[in-house]
Short mmCIF file of C-alpha atoms in Angstrom, two decimals:
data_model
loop_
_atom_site.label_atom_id
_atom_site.label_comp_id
_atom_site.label_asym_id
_atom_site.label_seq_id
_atom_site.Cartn_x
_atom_site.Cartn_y
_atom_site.Cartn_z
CA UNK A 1 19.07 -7.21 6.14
CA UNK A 2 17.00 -5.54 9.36
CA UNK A 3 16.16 -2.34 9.15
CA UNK A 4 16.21 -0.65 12.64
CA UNK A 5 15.75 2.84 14.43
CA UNK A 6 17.89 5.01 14.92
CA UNK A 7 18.34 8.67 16.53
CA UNK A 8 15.60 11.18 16.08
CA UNK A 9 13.28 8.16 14.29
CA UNK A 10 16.01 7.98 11.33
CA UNK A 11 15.47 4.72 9.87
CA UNK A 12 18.76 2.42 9.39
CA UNK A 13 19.51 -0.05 6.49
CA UNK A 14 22.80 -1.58 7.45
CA UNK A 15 25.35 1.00 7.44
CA UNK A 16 22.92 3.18 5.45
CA UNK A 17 20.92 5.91 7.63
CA UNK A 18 17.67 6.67 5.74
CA UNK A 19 17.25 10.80 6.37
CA UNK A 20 13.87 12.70 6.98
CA UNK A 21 14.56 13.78 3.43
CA UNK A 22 14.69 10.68 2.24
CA UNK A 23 11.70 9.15 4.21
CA UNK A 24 9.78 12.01 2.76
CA UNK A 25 10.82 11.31 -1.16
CA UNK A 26 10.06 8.02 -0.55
CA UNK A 27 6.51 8.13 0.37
CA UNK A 28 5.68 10.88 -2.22
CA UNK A 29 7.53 8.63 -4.99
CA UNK A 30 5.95 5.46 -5.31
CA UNK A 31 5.14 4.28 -8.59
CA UNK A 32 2.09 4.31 -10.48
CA UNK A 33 0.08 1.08 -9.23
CA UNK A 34 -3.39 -0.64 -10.73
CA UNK A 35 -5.73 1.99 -9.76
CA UNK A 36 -3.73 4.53 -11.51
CA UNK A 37 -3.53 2.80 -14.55
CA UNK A 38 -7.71 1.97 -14.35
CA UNK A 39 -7.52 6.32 -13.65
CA UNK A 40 -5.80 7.33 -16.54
CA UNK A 41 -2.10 6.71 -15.60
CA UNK A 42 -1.29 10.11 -15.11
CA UNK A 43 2.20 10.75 -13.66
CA UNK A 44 1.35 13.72 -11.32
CA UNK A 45 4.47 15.39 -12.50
CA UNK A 46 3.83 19.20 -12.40
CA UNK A 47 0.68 18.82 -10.31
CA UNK A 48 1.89 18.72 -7.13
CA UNK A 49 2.08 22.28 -5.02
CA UNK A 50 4.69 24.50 -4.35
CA UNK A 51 5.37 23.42 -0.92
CA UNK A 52 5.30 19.65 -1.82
CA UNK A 53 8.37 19.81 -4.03
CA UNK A 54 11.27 18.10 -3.66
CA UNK A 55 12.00 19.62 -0.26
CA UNK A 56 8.74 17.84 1.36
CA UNK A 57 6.11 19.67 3.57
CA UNK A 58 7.30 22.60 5.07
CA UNK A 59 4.06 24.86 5.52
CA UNK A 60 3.71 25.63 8.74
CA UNK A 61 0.03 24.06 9.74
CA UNK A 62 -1.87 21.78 11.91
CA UNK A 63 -4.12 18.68 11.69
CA UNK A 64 -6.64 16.88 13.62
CA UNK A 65 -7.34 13.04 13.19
CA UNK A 66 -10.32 10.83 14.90
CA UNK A 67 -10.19 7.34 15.25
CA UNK A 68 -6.64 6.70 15.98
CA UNK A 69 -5.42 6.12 19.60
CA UNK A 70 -1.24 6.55 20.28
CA UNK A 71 -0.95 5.12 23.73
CA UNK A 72 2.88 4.04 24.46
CA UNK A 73 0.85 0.79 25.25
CA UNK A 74 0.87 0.90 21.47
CA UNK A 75 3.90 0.66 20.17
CA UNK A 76 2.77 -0.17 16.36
CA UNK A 77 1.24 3.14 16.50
CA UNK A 78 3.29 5.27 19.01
CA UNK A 79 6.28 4.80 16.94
CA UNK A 80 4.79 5.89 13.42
CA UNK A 81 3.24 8.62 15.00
CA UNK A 82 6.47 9.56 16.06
CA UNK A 83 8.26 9.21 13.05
CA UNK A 84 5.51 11.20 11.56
CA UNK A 85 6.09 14.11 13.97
CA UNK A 86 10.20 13.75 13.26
CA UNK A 87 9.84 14.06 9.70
CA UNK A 88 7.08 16.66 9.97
CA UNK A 89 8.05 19.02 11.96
CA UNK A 90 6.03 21.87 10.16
CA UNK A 91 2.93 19.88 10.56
CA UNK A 92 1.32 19.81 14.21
CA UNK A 93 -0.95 16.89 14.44
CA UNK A 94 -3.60 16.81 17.03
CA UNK A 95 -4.92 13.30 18.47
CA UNK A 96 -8.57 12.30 19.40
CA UNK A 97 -8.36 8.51 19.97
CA UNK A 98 -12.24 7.89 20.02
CA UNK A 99 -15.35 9.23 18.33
CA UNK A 100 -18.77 8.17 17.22
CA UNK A 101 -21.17 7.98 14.65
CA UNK A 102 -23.05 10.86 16.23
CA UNK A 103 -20.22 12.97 16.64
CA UNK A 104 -18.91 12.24 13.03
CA UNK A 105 -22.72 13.10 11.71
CA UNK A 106 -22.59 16.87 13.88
CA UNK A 107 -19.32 17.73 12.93
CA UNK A 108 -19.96 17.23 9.36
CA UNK A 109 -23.62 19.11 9.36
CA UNK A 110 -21.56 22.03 11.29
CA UNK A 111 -18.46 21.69 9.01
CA UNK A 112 -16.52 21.24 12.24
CA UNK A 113 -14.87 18.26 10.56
CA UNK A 114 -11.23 16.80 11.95
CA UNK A 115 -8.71 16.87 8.92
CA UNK A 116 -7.91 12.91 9.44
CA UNK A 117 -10.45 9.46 10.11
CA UNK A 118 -9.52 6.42 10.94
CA UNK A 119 -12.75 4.17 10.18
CA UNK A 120 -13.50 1.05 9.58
CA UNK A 121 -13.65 -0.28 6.13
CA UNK A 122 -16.92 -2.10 6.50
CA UNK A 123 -18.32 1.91 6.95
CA UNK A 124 -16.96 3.24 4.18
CA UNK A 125 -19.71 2.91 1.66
CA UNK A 126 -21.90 4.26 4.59
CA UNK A 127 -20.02 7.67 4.79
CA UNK A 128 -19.07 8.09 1.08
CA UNK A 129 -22.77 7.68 -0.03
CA UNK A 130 -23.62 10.31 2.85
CA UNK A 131 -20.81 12.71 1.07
CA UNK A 132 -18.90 12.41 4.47
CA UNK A 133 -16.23 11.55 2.64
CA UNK A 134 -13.39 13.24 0.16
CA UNK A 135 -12.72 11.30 -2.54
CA UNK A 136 -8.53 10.16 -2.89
CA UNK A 137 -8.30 9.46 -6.38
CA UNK A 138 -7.14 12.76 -7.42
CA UNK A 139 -4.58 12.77 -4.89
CA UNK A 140 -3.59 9.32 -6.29
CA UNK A 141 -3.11 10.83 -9.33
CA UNK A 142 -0.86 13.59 -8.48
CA UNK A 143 1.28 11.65 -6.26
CA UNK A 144 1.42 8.32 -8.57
CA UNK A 145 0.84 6.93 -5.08
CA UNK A 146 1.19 3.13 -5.37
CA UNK A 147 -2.17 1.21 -5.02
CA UNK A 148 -0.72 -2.04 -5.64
CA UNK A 149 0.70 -3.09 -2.97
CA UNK A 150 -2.06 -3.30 -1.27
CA UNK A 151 -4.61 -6.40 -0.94
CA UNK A 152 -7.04 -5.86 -3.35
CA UNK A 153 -9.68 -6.34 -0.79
CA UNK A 154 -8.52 -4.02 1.19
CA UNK A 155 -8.83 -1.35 -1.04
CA UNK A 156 -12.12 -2.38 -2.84
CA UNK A 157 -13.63 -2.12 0.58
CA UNK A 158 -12.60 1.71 1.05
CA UNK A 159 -13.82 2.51 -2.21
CA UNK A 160 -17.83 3.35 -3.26
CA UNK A 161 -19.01 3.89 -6.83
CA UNK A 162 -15.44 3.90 -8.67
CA UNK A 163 -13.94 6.41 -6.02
CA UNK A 164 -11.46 5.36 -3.36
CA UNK A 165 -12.25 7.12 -0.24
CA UNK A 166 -9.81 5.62 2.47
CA UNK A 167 -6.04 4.10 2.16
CA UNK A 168 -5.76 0.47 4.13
CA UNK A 169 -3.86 0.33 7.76
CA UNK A 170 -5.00 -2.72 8.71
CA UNK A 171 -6.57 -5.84 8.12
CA UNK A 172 -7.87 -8.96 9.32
CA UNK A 173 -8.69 -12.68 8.43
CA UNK A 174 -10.94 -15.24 9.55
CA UNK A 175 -9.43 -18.69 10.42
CA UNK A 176 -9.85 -21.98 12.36
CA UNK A 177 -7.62 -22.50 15.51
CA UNK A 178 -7.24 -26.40 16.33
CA UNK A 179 -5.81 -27.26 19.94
CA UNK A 180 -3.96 -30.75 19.07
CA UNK A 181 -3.80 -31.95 22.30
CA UNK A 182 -7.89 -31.42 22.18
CA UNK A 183 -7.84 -33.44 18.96
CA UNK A 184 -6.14 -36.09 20.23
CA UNK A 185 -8.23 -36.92 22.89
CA UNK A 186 -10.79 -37.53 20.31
CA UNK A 187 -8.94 -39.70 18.25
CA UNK A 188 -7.23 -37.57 15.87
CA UNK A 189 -3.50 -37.52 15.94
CA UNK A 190 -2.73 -36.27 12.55
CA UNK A 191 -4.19 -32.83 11.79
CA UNK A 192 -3.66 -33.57 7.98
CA UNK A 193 -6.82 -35.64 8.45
CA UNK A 194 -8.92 -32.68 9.63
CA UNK A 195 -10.82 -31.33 6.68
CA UNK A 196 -12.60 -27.89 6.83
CA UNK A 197 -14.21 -28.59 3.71
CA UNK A 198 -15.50 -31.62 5.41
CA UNK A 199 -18.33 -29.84 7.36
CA UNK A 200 -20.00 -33.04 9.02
CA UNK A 201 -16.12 -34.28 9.98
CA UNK A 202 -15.66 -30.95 12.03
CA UNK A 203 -19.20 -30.57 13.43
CA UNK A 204 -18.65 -33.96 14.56
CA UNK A 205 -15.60 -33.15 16.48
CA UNK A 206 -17.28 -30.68 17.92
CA UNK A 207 -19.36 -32.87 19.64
CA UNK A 208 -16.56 -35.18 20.67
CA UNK A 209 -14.76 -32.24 22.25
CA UNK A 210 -17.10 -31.01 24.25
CA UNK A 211 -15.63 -31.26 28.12
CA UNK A 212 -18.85 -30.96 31.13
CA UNK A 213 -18.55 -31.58 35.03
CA UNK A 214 -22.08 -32.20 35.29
CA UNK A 215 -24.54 -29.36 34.25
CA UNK A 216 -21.11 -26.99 33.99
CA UNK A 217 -19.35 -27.00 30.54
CA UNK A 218 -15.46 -26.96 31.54
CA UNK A 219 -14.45 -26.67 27.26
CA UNK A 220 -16.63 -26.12 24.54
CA UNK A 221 -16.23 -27.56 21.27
CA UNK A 222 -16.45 -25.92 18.21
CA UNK A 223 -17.28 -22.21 17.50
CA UNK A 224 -18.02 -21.65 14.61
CA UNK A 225 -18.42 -17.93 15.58
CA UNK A 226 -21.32 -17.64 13.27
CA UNK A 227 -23.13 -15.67 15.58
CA UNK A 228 -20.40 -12.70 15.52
CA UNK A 229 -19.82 -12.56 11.18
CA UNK A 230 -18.99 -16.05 10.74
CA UNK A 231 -22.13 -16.14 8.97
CA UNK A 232 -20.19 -14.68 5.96
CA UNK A 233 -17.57 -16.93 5.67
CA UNK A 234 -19.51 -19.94 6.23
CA UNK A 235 -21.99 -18.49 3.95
CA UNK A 236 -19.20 -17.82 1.26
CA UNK A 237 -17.80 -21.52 1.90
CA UNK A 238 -21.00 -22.98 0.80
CA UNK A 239 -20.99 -20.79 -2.04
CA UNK A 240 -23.71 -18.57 -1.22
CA UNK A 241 -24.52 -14.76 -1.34
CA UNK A 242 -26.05 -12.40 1.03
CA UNK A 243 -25.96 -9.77 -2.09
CA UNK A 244 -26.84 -9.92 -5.36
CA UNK A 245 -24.59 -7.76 -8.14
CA UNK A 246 -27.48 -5.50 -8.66
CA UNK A 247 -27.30 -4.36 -4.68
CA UNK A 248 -30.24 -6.61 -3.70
CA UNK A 249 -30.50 -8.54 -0.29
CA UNK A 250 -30.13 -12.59 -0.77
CA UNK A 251 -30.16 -13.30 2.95
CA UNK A 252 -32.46 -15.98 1.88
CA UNK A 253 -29.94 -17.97 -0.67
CA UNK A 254 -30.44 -21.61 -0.07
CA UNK A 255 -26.56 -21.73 0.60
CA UNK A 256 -26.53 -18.85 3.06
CA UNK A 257 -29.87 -21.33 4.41
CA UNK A 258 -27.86 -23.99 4.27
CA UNK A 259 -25.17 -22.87 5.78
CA UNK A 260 -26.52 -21.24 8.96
CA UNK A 261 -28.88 -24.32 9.59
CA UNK A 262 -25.24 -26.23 9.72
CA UNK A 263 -24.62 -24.01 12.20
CA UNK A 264 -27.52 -24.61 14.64
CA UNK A 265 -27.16 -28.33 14.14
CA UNK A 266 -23.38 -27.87 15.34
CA UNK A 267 -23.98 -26.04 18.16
CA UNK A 268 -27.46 -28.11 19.23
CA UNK A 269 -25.37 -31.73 19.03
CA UNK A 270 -22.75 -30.13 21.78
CA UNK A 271 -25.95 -29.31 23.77
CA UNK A 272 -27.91 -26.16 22.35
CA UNK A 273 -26.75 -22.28 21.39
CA UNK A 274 -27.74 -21.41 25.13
CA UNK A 275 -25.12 -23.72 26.54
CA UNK A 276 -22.60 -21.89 25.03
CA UNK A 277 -24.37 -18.16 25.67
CA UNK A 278 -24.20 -19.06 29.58
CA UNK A 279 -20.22 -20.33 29.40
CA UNK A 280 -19.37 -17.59 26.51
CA UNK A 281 -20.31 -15.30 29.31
CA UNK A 282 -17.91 -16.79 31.57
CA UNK A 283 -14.60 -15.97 28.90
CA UNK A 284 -12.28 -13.12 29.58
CA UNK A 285 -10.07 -10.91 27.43
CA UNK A 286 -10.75 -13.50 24.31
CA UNK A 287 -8.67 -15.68 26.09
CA UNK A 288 -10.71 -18.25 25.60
CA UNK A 289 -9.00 -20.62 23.01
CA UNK A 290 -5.70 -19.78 24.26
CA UNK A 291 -6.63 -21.39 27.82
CA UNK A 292 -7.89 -24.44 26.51
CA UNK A 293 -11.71 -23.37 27.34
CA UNK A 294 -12.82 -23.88 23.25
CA UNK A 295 -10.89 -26.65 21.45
CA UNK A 296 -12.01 -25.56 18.09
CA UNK A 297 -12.80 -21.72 16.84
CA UNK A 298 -12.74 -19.67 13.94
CA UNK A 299 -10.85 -16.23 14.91
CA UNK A 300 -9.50 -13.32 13.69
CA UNK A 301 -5.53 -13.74 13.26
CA UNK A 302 -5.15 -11.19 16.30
CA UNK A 303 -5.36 -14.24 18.64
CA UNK A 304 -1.92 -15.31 17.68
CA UNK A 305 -0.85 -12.58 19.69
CA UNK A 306 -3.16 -13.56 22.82
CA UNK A 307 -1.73 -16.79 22.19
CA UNK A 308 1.46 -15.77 22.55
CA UNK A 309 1.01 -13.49 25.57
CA UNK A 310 -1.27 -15.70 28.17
CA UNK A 311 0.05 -19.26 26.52
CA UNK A 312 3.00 -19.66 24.23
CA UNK A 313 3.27 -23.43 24.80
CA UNK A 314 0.11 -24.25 23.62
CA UNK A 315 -0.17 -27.37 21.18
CA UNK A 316 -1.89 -25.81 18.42
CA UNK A 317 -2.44 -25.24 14.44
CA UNK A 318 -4.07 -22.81 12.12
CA UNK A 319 -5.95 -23.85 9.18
CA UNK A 320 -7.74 -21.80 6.44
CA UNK A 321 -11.39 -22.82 5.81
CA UNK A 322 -11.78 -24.66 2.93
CA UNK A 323 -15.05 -24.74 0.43
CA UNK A 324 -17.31 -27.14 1.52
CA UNK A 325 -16.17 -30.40 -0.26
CA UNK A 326 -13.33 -28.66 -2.07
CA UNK A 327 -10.10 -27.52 -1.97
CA UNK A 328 -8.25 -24.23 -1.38
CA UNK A 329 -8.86 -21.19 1.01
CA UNK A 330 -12.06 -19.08 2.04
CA UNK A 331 -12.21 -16.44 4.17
CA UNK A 332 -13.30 -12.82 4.24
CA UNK A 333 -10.96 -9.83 4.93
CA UNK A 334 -11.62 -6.49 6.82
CA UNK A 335 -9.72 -3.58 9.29
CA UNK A 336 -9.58 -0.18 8.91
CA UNK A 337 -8.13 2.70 6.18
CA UNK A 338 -7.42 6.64 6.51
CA UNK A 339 -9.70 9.03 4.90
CA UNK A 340 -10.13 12.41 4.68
CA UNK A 341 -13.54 13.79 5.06
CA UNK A 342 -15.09 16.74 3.03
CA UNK A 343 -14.11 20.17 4.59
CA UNK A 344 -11.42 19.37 6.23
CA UNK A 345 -9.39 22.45 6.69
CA UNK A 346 -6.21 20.87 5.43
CA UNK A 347 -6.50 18.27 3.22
CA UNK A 348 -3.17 18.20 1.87
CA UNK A 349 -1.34 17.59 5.01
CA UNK A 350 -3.40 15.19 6.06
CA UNK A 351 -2.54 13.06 2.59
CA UNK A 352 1.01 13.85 3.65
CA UNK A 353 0.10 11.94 7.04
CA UNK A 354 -1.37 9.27 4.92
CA UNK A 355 1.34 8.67 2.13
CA UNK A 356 3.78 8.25 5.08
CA UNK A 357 1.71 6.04 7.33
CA UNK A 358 2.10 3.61 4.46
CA UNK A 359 5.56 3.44 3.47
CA UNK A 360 6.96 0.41 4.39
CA UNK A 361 9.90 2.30 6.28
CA UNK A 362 7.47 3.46 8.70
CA UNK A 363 5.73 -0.21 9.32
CA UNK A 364 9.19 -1.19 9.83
CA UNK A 365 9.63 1.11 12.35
CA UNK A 366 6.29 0.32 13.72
CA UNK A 367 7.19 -3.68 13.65
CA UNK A 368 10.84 -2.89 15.12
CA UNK A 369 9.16 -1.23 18.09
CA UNK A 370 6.60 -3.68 18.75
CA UNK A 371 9.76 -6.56 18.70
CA UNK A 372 11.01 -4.63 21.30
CA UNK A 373 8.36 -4.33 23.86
CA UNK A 374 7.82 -7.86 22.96
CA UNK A 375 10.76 -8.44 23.71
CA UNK A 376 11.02 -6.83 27.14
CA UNK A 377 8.16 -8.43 28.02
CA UNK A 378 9.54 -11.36 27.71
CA UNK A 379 7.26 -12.64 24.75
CA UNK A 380 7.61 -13.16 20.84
CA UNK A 381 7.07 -10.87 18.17
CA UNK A 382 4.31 -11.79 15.70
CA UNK A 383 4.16 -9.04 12.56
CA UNK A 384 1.04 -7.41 11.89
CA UNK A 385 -1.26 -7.46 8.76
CA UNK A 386 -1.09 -3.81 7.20
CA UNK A 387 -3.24 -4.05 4.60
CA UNK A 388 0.06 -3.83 2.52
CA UNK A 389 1.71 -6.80 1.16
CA UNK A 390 5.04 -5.19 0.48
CA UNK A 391 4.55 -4.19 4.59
CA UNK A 392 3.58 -7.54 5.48
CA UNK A 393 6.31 -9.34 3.60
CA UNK A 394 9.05 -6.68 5.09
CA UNK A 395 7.86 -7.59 8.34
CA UNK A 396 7.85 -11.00 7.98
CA UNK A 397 11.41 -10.99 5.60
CA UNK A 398 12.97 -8.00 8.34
CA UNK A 399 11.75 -8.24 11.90
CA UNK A 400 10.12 -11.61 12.21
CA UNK A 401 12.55 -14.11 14.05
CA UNK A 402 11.06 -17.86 14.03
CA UNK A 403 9.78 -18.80 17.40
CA UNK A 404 8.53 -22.58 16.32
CA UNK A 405 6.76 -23.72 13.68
CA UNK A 406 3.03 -23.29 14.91
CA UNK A 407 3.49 -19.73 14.87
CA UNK A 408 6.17 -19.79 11.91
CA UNK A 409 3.37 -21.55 9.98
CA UNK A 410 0.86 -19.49 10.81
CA UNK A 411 2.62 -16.29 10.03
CA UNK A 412 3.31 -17.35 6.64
CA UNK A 413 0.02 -18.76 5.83
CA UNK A 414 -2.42 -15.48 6.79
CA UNK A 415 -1.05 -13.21 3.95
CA UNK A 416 -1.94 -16.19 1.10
CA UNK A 417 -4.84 -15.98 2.64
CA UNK A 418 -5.78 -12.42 2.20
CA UNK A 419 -4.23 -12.89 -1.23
CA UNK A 420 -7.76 -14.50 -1.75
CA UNK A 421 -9.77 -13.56 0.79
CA UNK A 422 -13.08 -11.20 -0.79
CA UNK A 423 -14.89 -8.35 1.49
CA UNK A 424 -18.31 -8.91 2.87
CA UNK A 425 -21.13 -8.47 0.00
CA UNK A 426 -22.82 -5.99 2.34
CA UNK A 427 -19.66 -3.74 3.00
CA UNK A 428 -19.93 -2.56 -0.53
CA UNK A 429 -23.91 -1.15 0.43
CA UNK A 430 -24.24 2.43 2.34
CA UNK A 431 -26.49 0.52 4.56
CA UNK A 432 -24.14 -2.11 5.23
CA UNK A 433 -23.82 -1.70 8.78
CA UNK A 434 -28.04 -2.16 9.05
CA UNK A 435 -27.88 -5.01 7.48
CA UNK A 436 -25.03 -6.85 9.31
CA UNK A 437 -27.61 -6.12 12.30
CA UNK A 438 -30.60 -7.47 10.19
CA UNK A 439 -28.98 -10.68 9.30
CA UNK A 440 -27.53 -11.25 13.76
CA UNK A 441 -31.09 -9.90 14.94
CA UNK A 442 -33.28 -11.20 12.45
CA UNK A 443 -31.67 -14.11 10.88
CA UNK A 444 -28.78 -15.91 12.80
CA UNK A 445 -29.45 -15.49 16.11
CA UNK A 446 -33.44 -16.50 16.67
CA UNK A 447 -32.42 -19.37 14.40
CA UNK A 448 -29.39 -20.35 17.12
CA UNK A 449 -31.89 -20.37 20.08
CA UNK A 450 -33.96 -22.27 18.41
CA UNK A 451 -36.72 -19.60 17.88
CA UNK A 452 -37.45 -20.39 14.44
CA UNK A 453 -36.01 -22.58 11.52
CA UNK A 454 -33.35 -21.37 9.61
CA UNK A 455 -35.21 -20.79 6.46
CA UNK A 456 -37.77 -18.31 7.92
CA UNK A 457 -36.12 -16.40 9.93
CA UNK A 458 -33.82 -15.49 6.77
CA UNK A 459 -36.85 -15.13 4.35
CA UNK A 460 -37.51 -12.24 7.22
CA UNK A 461 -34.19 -11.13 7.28
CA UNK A 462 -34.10 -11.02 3.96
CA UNK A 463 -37.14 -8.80 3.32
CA UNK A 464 -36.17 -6.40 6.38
CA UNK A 465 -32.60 -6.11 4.56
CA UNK A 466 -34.16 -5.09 1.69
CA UNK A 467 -36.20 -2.17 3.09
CA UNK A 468 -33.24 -1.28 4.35
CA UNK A 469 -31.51 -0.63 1.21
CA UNK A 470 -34.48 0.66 -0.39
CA UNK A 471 -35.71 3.82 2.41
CA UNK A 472 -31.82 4.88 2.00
CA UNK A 473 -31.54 8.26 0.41
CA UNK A 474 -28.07 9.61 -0.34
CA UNK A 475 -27.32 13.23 0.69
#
């Protein structure tokens, strides 16, 4: 049964309106999930303040979040914002859609600090270790806030040292997008005969698909997007490690070598890395796949949508990487979470914000108005990935209509994906964002222009990644 929107952001279940009391008991009552349990499995009852009772917020106060832009051009955002405000009403949120790493740094040195972030997970270590941060577990605790539901990933990735410091609202998933037609024209007609696993297969096809009018390249081949993180998931594929379990660099695995020497061959056999620099530069909007200018790339699963918007006919299919000469999925999973930093003036209402951000009522209402603006627009609804599987299930059991099995298929295959997708070894280091630009600058990208081979370029990753984590001093 569809849940839809009704007057003043009410949420409808049938014949059953859902009422801002309501939405409010239901995203303070969630029960007690993993991380609970792993806490102690404390209940919260008789912990919670006076004004969070079973009336809901109704001190009068006001909030400022970072991070989080509410454009109407947004309608997964406008709309939860909205309902936010609706069943809020006490609590005046303030917006500032962008910030910086420098302006985060001042304001927390001042103790100017806004009350809400909305960060990337891949920087959470980063901030925590830097006691940016406010740790969430207690107000897990109190509120037996359900940790569960949410991909295990997702959550390890906002947490540092046993403390979770930011609550998933999004994620994303590295996958392969095949154009069939593409395939066909080299020979392959059946795309159960296309084997990710089978890395000399695809690089192969690569090759094959590779489309020039003279000196001009008219359709690349194959991306293998390791120069922009791929380098983790083909990495992981080969079963390698950029991170040891003690927090040391590995750059230099022979798998991660391995891997990323793959890589150059790939792109050298469909006529060099700087072939595909000079017609990369020539792509729009990341439009690319979807206008039949790359016949095979690994993507996030956001280019369904551009799929869907610039061409909806395309013939295409979605795989999941496979191990290298095995079976089931690989991939690696990020996006971004909610925290609260230290000193923020009102913590408690921002956790308020947080808790209902997260309910799957207000994803619905979220996914309801994105259908709709889809709609008017004259293009299909895809459901996002929330970082919640109860959300993404809703959307896809609720809201999603099925347009025709290439999306269907798709839509059903990214959350079993997720289901085993890890985090990047080096999201879990504070210096994790220095050493994603180690291992581009140092390691994957001299190697793809042919600068040096594979193996030594890494060995010099490798030992600048390691300084790297050894000059950082916590605050």
């Amino acid at each position: 049964m569809k849940k839809q929107i009704g007057r003043r952001g009410q949420m409808l279940l049938g014949d059953r309106t859902l009422t801002r009391r309501q939405v409010l008991r239901g995203s303070a009552a969630l029960g007690g999930g993993a991380l609970v349990a792993v806490l102690g499995g404390a209940s919260g009852r008789g912990l919670r303040p006076a004004w969070a009772q079973e009336g809901g917020f109704t001190r009068e106060t006001s909030i400022t979040s970072w991070g989080f832009g509410v454009e109407e051009t947004n309608p997964l955002a406008f709309a939860r914002v909205n309902a936010f405000k609706e069943a809020f009403p006490a609590i005046k949120l303030e917006i500032v859609p962008e910030f910086d790493d420098q302006k985060l740094l001042t304001a927390a040195a001042s103790g100017q600090v806004p009350d809400l972030l909305w960060l990337d997970r891949f920087a959470f270590a980063s901030w925590a270790a830097r006691g940016v941060l406010q740790p969430l577990t207690e107000l897990i605790q109190r509120d037996s806030f359900d940790t569960s539901r949410f991909y295990e990933a997702a959550l390890q990735e906002a947490s540092y040292e046993g403390q979770v410091y930011g609550i998933p609202g999004g994620m994303d998933v590295k996958v392969l997008y095949v154009n069939l037609d593409a395939l066909a024209e080299a020979g392959v007609t059946d795309i159960a005969t296309l084997d990710t696993g089978n890395w000399e297969q695809i690089s192969d096809l690569g090759s094959k698909l590779v489309k020039r009018s003279g000196e001009q390249v008219d359709r690349w081949g194959f991306d293998t997007k390791v120069q922009a993180g791929g380098i983790y998931l083909w990495a992981g594929a080969n079963g390698g490690h950029v991170m040891g379990g003690d927090g040391e660099a590995t750059f230099n695995d022979p798998k991660v070598v391995e891997a990323l020497d793959w890589a150059v061959k790939t792109y050298d056999a469909q006529g060099g890395f700087k072939s595909y620099e000079a017609v990369a530069t020539t792509w729009q909007g990341d439009e690319q796949f979807a206008r039949g200018q790359v016949a095979l790339s690994v993507y996030e699963n956001w280019m369904m949508g551009i799929i869907a918007r610039v061409a909806p006919e395309l013939n295409f299919a979605v795989l999941p990487v496979k191990p290298r000469g095995g079976d089931g999925l690989t991939s690696f999973a990020g996006g971004r979470a909610w925290a609260i930093p230290k000193g923020a003036k009102d913590p408690d209402a921002a956790w308020e914000y947080i808790k209902f951000m997260h309910t799957d009522e207000t994803w619905l209402i979220g996914a309801n108005a994105v259908k709709a603006a889809r709609k008017e627009a004259g293009q299909p609804y895809l459901p996002s990935l929330t970082g919640s599987k109860t959300a993404d299930q809703a959307q896809i059991d609720q809201v999603y209509e099925p347009i025709d099995p290439k999306f269907d298929n798709a839509v059903k295959l990214f959350p079993q994906i997720l289901a085993a997708s890890p985090n990047r070894e080096i999201a879990s280091s504070p210096v994790g964002k220095q050493l994603d630009d180690i291992m581009q600058q140092d390691g994957v990208l001299p190697a793809l222009r042919g600068e040096k081979p594979a193996a030594e370029v890494l060995e010099t990753a490798n030992q600048n990644a390691q300084d790297a984590i050894n000059a950082f001093l916590p605050s």
